[in-house]
Amino acid sequence: MQVHVVKSKIHRVKVTGADLNYIGSITIDEDLMEAANIIEGEKVQIVNNNNGERLETYVIPGPRNSGEITLNGAAARKVAKGDILILITYAIMDFEEAKTFKPSLVFPNEETNLLS
């Protein structure tokens, strides 16, 4: 049997931009991606704490140490600059492996989205 488990989570980051005219995705500071073990193109679930929206898109890297969290394309309509998000990725693995798997959990500075 295989199960879906949380692979990575970036907890409580602030939206820095929303670009409706960009081809879809979410831009995430590459330092945050690396800390959370998220790769370019990976599917991510976005949970908006301000309005309850949940959506999925894919990740593109933003400049390192920028704190950038920008929703692009249609997803830009689901957020406002300053909203607080939780970003989650999942993995499929064997049941026994899932019992001992430890996800990468990142808790950046809520004001700057930076790691320190």
Short mmCIF file of C-alpha atoms in Angstrom, two decimals:
data_model
loop_
_atom_site.label_atom_id
_atom_site.label_comp_id
_atom_site.label_asym_id
_atom_site.label_seq_id
_atom_site.Cartn_x
_atom_site.Cartn_y
_atom_site.Cartn_z
CA MET A 1 0.00 0.00 0.00
CA GLN A 2 1.12 3.56 -0.71
CA VAL A 3 0.00 6.70 1.10
CA HIS A 4 0.26 10.45 0.56
CA VAL A 5 2.21 12.20 3.32
CA VAL A 6 3.38 15.75 3.95
CA LYS A 7 6.85 16.12 2.41
CA SER A 8 7.47 19.82 3.03
CA LYS A 9 5.79 22.77 4.68
CA ILE A 10 6.62 26.46 4.71
CA HIS A 11 4.52 27.77 7.57
CA ARG A 12 3.07 31.29 7.63
CA VAL A 13 4.71 33.33 4.90
CA LYS A 14 3.42 36.68 3.76
CA VAL A 15 2.36 37.29 0.14
CA THR A 16 4.70 39.88 -1.38
CA GLY A 17 3.05 40.08 -4.79
CA ALA A 18 0.30 38.93 -7.11
CA ASP A 19 0.87 39.07 -10.88
CA LEU A 20 -2.28 38.23 -12.83
CA ASN A 21 -0.56 38.66 -16.22
CA TYR A 22 2.19 36.12 -15.56
CA ILE A 23 1.87 32.53 -16.75
CA GLY A 24 0.68 30.56 -13.69
CA SER A 25 2.66 29.38 -10.66
CA ILE A 26 4.00 30.62 -7.35
CA THR A 27 7.40 32.29 -7.07
CA ILE A 28 9.18 31.34 -3.83
CA ASP A 29 12.50 32.65 -2.52
CA GLU A 30 15.03 29.96 -3.46
CA ASP A 31 16.41 29.91 0.11
CA LEU A 32 12.96 28.91 1.39
CA MET A 33 12.63 26.29 -1.34
CA GLU A 34 15.98 24.77 -0.42
CA ALA A 35 15.23 24.77 3.33
CA ALA A 36 11.89 23.04 2.69
CA ASN A 37 13.32 20.56 0.17
CA ILE A 38 11.05 21.87 -2.61
CA ILE A 39 12.25 21.77 -6.22
CA GLU A 40 11.45 23.91 -9.25
CA GLY A 41 8.27 22.71 -10.94
CA GLU A 42 7.04 20.79 -7.91
CA LYS A 43 3.31 20.82 -7.19
CA VAL A 44 2.43 22.80 -4.07
CA GLN A 45 -0.79 23.27 -2.13
CA ILE A 46 -1.40 26.84 -1.01
CA VAL A 47 -3.57 27.52 2.04
CA ASN A 48 -4.55 31.16 2.55
CA ASN A 49 -5.11 31.86 6.26
CA ASN A 50 -6.79 35.20 5.49
CA ASN A 51 -9.64 34.00 3.28
CA GLY A 52 -9.66 30.19 3.54
CA GLU A 53 -8.77 29.63 -0.13
CA ARG A 54 -6.92 26.43 -1.01
CA LEU A 55 -5.34 25.94 -4.41
CA GLU A 56 -2.58 24.02 -6.16
CA THR A 57 0.04 25.20 -8.62
CA TYR A 58 3.73 24.63 -9.31
CA VAL A 59 6.82 26.34 -7.93
CA ILE A 60 9.30 28.61 -9.68
CA PRO A 61 12.37 29.92 -7.83
CA GLY A 62 12.63 33.54 -6.83
CA PRO A 63 15.76 35.47 -5.90
CA ARG A 64 17.63 34.13 -2.87
CA ASN A 65 17.23 36.00 0.41
CA SER A 66 14.47 38.14 -1.09
CA GLY A 67 11.54 36.76 0.91
CA GLU A 68 9.55 36.72 -2.32
CA ILE A 69 6.21 34.92 -2.29
CA THR A 70 4.34 35.91 -5.47
CA LEU A 71 1.21 34.26 -6.84
CA ASN A 72 1.13 34.34 -10.62
CA GLY A 73 -1.60 33.95 -13.22
CA ALA A 74 -5.13 33.03 -12.14
CA ALA A 75 -3.91 32.22 -8.61
CA ALA A 76 -3.21 35.94 -8.16
CA ARG A 77 -6.99 36.41 -7.79
CA LYS A 78 -6.99 34.16 -4.71
CA VAL A 79 -4.64 36.29 -2.58
CA ALA A 80 -3.94 39.86 -1.58
CA LYS A 81 -0.52 41.29 -0.82
CA GLY A 82 0.10 40.75 2.89
CA ASP A 83 -2.03 37.58 3.18
CA ILE A 84 -0.51 34.80 5.28
CA LEU A 85 -0.03 31.45 3.53
CA ILE A 86 0.96 27.92 4.39
CA LEU A 87 2.70 26.09 1.52
CA ILE A 88 2.58 22.28 1.55
CA THR A 89 3.99 19.57 -0.71
CA TYR A 90 3.19 15.88 -0.50
CA ALA A 91 4.95 12.64 -1.41
CA ILE A 92 3.66 9.17 -2.18
CA MET A 93 5.51 6.40 -0.39
CA ASP A 94 5.13 2.91 0.93
CA PHE A 95 3.15 2.64 4.14
CA GLU A 96 6.09 1.36 6.19
CA GLU A 97 8.41 4.11 4.91
CA ALA A 98 5.76 6.72 5.70
CA LYS A 99 5.73 5.66 9.36
CA THR A 100 9.27 6.92 9.89
CA PHE A 101 9.48 9.68 7.27
CA LYS A 102 10.16 13.18 8.66
CA PRO A 103 8.97 16.13 6.55
CA SER A 104 10.97 19.33 6.05
CA LEU A 105 9.19 22.00 8.11
CA VAL A 106 10.23 25.63 7.73
CA PHE A 107 9.09 28.51 9.96
CA PRO A 108 10.41 31.75 8.42
CA ASN A 109 10.19 35.19 9.95
CA GLU A 110 6.56 36.16 9.42
CA GLU A 111 7.33 39.79 8.68
CA THR A 112 10.20 39.30 6.20
CA ASN A 113 9.72 35.68 5.02
CA LEU A 114 13.45 35.18 5.66
CA LEU A 115 14.98 32.25 7.50
CA SER A 116 16.81 34.33 10.10
#
